[in-house]
Short mmCIF file of C-alpha atoms and ligand atoms in Angstrom, two decimals:
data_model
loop_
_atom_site.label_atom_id
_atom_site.label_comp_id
_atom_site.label_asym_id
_atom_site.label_seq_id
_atom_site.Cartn_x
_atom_site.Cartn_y
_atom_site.Cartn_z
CA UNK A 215 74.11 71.15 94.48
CA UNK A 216 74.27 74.40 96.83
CA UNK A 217 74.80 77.82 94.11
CA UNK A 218 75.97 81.22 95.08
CA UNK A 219 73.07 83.63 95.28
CA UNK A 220 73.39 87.04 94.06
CA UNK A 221 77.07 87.05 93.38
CA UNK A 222 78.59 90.58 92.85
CA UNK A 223 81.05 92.49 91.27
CA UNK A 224 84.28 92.67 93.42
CA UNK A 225 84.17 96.16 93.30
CA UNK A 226 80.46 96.33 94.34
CA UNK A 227 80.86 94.47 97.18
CA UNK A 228 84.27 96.06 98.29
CA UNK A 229 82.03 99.95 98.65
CA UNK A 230 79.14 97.84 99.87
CA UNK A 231 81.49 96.68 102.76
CA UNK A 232 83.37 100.12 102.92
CA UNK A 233 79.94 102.36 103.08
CA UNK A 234 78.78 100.34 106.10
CA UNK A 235 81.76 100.81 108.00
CA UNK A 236 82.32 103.31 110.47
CA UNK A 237 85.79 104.71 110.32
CA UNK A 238 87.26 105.67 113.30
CA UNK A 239 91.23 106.03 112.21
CA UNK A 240 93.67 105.53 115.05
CA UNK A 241 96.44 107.98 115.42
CA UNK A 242 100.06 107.61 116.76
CA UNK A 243 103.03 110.09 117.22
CA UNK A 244 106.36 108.21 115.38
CA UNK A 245 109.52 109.51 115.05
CA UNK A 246 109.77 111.09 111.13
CA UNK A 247 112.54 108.92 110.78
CA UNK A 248 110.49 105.91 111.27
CA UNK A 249 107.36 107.40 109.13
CA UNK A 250 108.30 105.73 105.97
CA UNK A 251 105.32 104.20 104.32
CA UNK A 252 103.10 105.26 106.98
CA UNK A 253 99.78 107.69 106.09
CA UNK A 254 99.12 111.05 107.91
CA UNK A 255 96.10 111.69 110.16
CA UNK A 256 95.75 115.29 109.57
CA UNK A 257 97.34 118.26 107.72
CA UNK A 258 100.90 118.93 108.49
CA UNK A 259 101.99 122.64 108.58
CA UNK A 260 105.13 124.33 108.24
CA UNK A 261 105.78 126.98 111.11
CA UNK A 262 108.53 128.07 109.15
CA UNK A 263 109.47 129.30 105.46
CA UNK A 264 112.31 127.51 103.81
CA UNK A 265 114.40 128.80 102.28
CA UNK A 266 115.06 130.94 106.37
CA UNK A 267 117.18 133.12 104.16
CA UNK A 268 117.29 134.16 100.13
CA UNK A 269 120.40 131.60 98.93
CA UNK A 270 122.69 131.59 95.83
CA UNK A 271 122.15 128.86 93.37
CA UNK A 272 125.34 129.51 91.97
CA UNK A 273 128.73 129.83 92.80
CA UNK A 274 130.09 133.55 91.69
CA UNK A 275 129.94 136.97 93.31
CA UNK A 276 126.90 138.26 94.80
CA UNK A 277 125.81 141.89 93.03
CA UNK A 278 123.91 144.56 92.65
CA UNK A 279 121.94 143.93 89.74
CA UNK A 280 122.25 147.53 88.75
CA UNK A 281 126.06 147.47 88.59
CA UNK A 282 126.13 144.48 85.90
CA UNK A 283 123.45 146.43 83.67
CA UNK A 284 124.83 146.68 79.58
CA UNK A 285 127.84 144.01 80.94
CA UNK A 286 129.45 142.28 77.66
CA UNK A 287 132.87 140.20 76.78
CA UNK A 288 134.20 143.24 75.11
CA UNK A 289 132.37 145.86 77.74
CA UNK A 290 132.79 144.40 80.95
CA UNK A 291 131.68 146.02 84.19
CA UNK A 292 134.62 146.04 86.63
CA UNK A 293 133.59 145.85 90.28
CA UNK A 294 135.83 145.48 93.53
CA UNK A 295 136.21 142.26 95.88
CA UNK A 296 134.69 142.91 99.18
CA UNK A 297 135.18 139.48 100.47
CA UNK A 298 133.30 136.28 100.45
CA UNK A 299 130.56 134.97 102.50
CA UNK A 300 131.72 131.94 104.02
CA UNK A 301 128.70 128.36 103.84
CA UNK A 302 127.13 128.41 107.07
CA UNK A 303 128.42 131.86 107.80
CA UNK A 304 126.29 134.98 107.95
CA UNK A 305 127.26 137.90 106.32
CA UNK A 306 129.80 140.04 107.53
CA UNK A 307 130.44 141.26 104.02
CA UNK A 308 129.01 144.62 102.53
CA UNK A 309 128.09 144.59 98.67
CA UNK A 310 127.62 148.23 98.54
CA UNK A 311 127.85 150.45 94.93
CA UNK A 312 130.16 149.03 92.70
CA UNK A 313 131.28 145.88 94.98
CA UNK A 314 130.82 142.62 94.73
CA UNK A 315 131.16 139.11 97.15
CA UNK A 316 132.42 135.60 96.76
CA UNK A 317 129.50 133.53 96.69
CA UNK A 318 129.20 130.07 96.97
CA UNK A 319 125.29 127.45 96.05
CA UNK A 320 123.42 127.51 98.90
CA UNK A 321 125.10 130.23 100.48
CA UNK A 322 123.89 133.95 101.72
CA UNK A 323 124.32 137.24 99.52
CA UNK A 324 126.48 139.56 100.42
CA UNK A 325 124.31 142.64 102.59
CA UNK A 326 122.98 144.96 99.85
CA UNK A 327 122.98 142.43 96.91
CA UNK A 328 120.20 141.24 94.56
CA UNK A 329 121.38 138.93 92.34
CA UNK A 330 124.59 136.72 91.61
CA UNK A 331 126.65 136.28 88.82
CA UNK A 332 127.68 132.88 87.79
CA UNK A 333 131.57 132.64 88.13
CA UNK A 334 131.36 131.30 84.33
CA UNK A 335 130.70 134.84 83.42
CA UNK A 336 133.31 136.65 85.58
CA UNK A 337 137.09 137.00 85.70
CA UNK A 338 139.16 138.16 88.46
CA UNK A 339 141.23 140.34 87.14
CA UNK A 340 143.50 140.90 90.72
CA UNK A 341 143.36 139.98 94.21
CA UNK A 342 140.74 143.47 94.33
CA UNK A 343 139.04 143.36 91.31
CA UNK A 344 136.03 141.04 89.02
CA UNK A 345 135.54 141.64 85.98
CA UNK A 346 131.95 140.71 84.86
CA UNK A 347 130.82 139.95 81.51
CA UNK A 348 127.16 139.63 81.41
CA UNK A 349 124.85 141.14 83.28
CA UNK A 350 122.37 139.80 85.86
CA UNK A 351 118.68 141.03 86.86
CA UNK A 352 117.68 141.21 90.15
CA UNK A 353 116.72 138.19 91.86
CA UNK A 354 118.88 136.42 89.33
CA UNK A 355 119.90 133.15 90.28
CA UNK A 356 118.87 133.99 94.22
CA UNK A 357 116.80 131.47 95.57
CA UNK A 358 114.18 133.38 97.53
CA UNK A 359 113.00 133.72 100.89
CA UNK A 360 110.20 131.52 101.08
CA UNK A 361 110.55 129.78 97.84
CA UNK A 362 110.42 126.33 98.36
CA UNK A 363 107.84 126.64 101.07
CA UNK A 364 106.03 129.32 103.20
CA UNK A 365 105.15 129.95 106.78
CA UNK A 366 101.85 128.06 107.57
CA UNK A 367 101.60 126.36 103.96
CA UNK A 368 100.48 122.66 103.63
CA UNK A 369 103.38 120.34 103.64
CA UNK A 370 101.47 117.11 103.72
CA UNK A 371 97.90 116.77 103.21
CA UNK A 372 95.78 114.26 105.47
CA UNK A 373 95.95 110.84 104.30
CA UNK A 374 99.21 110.94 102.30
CA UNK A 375 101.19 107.88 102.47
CA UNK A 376 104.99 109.12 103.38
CA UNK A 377 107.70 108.69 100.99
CA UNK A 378 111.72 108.89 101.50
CA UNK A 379 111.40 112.69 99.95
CA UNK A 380 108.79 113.91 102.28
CA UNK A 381 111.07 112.81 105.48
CA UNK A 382 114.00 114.83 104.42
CA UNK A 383 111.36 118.11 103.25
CA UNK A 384 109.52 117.49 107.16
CA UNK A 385 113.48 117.43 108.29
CA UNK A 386 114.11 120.54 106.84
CA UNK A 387 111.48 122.15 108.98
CA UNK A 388 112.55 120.86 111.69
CA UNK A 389 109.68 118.72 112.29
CA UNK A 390 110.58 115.19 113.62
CA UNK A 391 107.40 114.03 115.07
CA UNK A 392 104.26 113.01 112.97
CA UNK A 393 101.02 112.14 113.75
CA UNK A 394 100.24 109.18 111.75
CA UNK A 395 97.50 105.92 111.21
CA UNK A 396 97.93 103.37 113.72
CA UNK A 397 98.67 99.96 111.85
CA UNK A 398 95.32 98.02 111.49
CA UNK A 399 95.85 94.60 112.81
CA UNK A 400 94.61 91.79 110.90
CA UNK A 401 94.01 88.25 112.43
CA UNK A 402 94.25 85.77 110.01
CA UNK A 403 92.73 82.11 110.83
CA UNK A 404 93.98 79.32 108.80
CA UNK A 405 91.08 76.11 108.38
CA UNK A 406 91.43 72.67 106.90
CA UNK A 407 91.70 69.63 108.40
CA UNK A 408 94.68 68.91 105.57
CA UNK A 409 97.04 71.53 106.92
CA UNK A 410 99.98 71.27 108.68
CA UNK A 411 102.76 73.29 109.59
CA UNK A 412 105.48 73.87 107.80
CA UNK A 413 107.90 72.55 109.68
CA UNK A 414 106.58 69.56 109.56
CA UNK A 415 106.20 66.71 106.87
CA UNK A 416 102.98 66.47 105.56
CA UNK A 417 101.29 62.22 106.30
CA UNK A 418 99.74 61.68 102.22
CA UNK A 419 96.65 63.99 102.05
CA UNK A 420 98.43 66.84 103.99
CA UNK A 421 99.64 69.83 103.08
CA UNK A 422 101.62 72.50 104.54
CA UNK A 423 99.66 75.90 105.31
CA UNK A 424 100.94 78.67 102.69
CA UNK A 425 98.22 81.00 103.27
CA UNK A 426 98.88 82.00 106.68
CA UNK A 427 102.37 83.31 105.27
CA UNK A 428 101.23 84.99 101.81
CA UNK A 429 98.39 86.99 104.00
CA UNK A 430 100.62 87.55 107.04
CA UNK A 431 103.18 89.65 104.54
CA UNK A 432 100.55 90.73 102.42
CA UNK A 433 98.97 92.35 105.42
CA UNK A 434 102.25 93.88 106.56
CA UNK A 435 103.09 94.96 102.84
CA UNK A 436 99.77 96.89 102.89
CA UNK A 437 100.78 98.79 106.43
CA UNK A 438 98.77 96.20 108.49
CA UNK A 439 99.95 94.20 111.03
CA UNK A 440 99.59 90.71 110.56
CA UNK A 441 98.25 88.30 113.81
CA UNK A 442 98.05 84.73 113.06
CA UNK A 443 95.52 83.25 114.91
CA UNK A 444 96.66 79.43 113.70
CA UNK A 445 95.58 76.27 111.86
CA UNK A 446 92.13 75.83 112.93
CA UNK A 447 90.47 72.39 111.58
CA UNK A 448 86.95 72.30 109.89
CA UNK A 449 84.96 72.03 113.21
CA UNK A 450 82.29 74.75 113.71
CA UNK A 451 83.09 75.52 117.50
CA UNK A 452 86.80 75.65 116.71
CA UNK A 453 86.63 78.00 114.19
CA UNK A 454 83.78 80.15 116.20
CA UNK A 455 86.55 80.24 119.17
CA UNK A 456 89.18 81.54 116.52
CA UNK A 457 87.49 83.76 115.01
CA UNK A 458 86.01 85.30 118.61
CA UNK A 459 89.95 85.54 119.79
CA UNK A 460 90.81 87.18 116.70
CA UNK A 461 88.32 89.90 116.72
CA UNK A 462 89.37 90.66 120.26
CA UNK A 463 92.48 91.51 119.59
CA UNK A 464 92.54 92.77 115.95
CA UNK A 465 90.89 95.58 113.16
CA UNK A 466 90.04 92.94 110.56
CA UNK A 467 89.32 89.29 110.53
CA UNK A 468 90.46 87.24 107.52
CA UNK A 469 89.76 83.04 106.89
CA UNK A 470 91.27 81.13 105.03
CA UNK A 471 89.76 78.34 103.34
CA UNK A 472 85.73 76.68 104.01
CA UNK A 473 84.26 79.60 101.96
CA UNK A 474 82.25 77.71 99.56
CA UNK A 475 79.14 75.95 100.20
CA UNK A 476 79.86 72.31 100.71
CA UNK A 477 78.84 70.53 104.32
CA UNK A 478 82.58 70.80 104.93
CA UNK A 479 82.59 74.86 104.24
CA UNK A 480 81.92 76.55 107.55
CA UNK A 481 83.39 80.05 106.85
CA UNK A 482 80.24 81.92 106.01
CA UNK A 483 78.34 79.97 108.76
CA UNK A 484 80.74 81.51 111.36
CA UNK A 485 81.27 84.64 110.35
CA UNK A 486 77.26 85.53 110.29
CA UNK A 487 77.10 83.72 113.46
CA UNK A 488 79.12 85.99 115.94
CA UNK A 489 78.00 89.62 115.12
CA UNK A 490 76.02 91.72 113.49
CA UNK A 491 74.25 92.62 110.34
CA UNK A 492 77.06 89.28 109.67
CA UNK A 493 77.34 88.40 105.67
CA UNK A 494 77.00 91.06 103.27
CA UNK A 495 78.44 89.08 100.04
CA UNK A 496 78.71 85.46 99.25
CA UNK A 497 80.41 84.77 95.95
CA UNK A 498 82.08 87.23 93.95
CA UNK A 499 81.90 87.92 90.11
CA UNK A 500 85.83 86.90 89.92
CA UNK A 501 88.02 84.43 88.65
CA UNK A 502 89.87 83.32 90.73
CA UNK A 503 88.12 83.75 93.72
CA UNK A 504 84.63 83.28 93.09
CA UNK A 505 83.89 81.63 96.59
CA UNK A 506 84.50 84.51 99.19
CA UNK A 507 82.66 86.04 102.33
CA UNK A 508 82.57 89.50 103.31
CA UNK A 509 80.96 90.39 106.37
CA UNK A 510 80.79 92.86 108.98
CA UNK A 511 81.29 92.03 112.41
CA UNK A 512 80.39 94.68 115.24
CA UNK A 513 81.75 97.40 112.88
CA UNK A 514 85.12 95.19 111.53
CA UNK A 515 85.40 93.64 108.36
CA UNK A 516 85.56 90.05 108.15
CA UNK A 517 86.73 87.90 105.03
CA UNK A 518 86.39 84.54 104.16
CA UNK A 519 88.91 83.70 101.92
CA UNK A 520 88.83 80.91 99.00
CA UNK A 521 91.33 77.91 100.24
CA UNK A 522 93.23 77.86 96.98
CA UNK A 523 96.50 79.87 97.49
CA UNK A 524 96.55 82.24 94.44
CA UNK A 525 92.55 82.51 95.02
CA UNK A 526 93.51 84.27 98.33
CA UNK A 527 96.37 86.23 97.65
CA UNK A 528 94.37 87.91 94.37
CA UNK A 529 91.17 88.29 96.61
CA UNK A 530 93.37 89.59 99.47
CA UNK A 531 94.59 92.65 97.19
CA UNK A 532 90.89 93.01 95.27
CA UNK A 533 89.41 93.16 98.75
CA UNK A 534 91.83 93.32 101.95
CA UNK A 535 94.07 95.38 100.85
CA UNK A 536 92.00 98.64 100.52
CA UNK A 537 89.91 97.99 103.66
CA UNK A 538 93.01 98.07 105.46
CA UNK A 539 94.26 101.11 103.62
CA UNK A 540 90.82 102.65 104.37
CA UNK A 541 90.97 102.06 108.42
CA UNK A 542 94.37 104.18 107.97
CA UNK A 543 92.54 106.94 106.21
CA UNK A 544 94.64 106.32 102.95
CA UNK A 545 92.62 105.84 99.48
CA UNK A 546 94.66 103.79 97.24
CA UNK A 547 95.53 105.88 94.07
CA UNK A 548 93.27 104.34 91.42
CA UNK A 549 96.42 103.55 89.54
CA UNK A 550 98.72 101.51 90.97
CA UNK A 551 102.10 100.86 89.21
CA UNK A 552 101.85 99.69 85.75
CA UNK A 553 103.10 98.44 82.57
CA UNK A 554 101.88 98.87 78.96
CA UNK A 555 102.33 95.29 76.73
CA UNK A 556 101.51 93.00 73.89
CA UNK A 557 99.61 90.19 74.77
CA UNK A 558 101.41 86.71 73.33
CA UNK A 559 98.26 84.93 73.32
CA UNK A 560 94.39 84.73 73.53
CA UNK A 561 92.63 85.00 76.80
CA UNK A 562 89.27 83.57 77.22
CA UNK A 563 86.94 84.85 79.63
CA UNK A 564 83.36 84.91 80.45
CA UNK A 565 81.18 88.31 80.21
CA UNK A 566 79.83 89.20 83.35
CA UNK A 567 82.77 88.17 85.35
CA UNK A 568 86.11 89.45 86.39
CA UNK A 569 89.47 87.73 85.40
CA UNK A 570 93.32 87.93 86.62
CA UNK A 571 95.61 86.67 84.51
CA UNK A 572 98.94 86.94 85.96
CA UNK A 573 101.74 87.10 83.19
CA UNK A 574 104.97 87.14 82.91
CA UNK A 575 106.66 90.54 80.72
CA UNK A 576 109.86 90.39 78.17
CA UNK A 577 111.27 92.28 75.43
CA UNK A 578 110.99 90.81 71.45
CA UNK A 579 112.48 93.54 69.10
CA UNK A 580 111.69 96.79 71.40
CA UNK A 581 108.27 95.62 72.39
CA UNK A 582 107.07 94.32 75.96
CA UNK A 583 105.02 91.10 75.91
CA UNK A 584 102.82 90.07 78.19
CA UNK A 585 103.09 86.29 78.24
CA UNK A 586 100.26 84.51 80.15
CA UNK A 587 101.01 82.17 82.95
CA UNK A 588 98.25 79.65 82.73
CA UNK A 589 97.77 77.26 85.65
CA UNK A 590 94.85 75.41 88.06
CA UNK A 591 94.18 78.57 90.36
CA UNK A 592 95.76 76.50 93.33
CA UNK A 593 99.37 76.58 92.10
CA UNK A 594 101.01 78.72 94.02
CA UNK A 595 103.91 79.15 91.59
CA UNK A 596 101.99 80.69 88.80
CA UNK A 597 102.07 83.75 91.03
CA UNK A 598 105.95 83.00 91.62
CA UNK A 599 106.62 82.52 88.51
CA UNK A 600 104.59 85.84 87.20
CA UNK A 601 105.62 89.49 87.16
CA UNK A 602 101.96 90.93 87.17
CA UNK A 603 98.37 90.62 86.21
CA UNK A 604 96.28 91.56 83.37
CA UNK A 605 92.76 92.33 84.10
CA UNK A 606 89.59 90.99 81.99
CA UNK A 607 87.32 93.60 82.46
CA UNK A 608 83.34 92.52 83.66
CA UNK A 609 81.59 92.66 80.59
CA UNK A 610 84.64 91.63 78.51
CA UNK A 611 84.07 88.23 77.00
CA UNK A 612 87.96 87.76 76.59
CA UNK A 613 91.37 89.05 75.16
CA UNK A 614 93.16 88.81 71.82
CA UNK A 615 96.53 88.15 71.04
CA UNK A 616 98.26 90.90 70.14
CA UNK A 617 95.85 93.12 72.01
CA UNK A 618 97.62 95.97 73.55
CA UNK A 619 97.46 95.44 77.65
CA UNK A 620 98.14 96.96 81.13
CA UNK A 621 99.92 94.80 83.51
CA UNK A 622 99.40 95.67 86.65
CA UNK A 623 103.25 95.00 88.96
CA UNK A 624 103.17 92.73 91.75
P1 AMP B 850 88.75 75.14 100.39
O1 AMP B 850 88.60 76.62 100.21
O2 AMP B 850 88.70 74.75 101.82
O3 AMP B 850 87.80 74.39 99.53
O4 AMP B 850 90.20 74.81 99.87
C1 AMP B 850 90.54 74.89 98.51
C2 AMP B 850 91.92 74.32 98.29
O5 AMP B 850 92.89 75.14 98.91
C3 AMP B 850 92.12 72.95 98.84
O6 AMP B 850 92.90 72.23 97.92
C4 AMP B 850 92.89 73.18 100.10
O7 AMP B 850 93.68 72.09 100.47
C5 AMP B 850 93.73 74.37 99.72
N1 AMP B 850 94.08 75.14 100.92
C6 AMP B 850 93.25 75.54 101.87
N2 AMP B 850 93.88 76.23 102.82
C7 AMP B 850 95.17 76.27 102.46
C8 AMP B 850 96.33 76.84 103.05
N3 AMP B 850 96.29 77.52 104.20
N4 AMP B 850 97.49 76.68 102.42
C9 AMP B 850 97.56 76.01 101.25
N5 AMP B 850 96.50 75.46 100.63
C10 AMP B 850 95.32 75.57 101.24
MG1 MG B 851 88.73 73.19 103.04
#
């Protein structure tokens, strides 16, 4: 029976495929508004300071700091109206010794003042006069020029994936162009001489393609842009003509399916076949997804996929996933979103592999549980019907119940 040689570590082979590549990261101008999710190319710099102008943070009277000095309830410090400075308005309004202005959060001082005093801690005595009962140091609830962000500071550094709160900050300063990664496009080939359509009805021994579908939105939840190449049957020219038309066109090449090493397995064969150095890994120290290819084709990664459907969607976000965030320049923060829970049962592994068991999280008197979703690798609805996956580390030999876990969110 054919063996995998030298199988590695996924994370091994992921920087053995990442070292080799040369990354060249495509750039494109979008619109801010459209930047969400997408990673920066370089540095963006403010050219302004925000705030333009020192602001109140308060609604009250804008003051001389000075003026409100030894204030109390029973001593106040009586000062007279000279107006108010209207939102949006610029000042038209004097706070000169002794005065004070309306002030309003968000709004300019009055011209002279320092500080403002919250309109808790005032009380107008008549239409002229305020009478203030604690006093304020300068600067005192003033936002300052320049507070939130200076001329020529860093807004976003290179690489940084944009959220909803760094389009309204980029807003602010006016800046509603970016610079950002180009999507990488991934062609995804689908083989197996069982697969059909979905639209169709699978003849017995059929089945409908899922893979195509979990990659394709995988690829597009990663900031890829999926390009299915189509079902390609397990004929070595056929699949050498897919995968040739889906390097032409794309960043990354992913199969599905054929990468083991049975007669019928032509994955690896292929993918070694049209460029160079080829195969870098065959077989990967993870379960599932011990039978997968990673090559390098003419400087793009190339995957072979295992057939079975949750095989390829875990591999796809052990492997795929940070390739594609690499083309865009973006590294993954080591932790992605997770959960800390009680395992509800034992887990057995083997030492010197990697598991993912996907589990399924609820509450039993205040504490989470992480209940394990077993199931033959190729049923798809383990993954539907799990919330996450708990990792079995390498040179773990398995999991207790009871053992406190991290589940790691879909
Ligand atoms: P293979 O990797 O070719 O040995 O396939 C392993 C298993 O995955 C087989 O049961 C295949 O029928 C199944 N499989 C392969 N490709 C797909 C696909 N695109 N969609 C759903 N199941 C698949
Ligand atoms: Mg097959």
């Amino acid at each position: 029976m054919p063996e995998f040689f030298n199988v590695k570590p996924p994370r091994c082979a992921l920087e053995g495929l990442l070292s080799r590549l040369k990354i060249d990261t495509r750039s494109e101008l979008v619109p801010t508004t459209e930047a969400l999710g997408r990673v920066t190319t370089g540095d963006i710099i403010s050219s302004e300071q925000l705030p333009a102008f020192p602001r109140s943070s308060m609604d009250g009277y804008s003051v001389r700091a000075k003026d409100t000095f030894g204030a109390t309830e029973s001593l106040p410090a009586y000062l007279e109206v000279s107006g108010e400075v209207l939102m949006g308005a610029s000042p038209e309004v004097r706070v000169r010794p002794g005065y004070a202005a309306i002030a309003y959060t968000g709004g300019l001082l009055g011209e002279g003042a320092d500080a403002v005093v919250m309109i808790e801690h005032t009380n107008r005595v008549n239409d002229k006069t305020v009478e203030i009962v604690r006093p304020v140091a300068p600067g005192e609830n003033v936002i300052q020029q320049g507070e939130d962000i200076g001329t020529r500071d860093t807004v976003l550094k290179k690489g940084h994936q944009i959220r909803p709160q760094d389009i309204g900050a980029l807003m602010a300063l006016g800046i509603t162009e970016i610079a950002v990664a180009a999507r990488p496009r991934v062609a995804i080939v689908s083989t197996g001489d069982e697969l059909v359509s979905p639209e169709m009805t699978p003849s017995p021994g059929q089945i409908r393609d899922i893979n195509t579908y979990t990659i394709a939105a995988a690829v597009t939840q990663a900031g890829g842009v999926p390009v299915p190449i189509g079902l390609v049957q397990d004929d070595y020219d056929a699949q050498r003509e897919a995968a040739l038309t889906g390097l032409t066109n794309s960043d990354i090449l992913v199969f599905s399916a054929g990468s083991s090493v049975s007669s019928r397995d032509m994955t690896a064969q292929v993918l070694d076949a049209i460029g160079k150095p080829g195969i870098l890994t065959h077989g990967i120290a993870h379960k599932p997804g011990k039978p997968t290819v990673i090559a390098l084709i003419d400087n793009k990664p190339a995957f072979g996929l295992p057939g079975n459907p949750v095989s390829a969607f875990v591999v796809f976000g052990i492997l795929v996933r940070p390739t594609i965030h690499s083309l865009m320049g973006y590294k993954m923060p080591l932790r992605s979103s997770t959960v800390v829970a009680r395992l509800s049962r034992n887990v057995s592994s083997m030492t010197g592999r990697e598991d993912h068991v996907p589990v399924n999280l609820y509450e039993q008197d205040d504490v989470l549980i992480a209940e394990p979703v077993f199931g033959k690798s190729n049923l798809i609805y383990t993954l539907v019907r799990s919330e996450g996956v708990v990792v079995v580390p390498l040179d773990s030999g398995g999991l207790y119940s009871g053992d406190e876990v991290t589940v790691t969110l879909y």
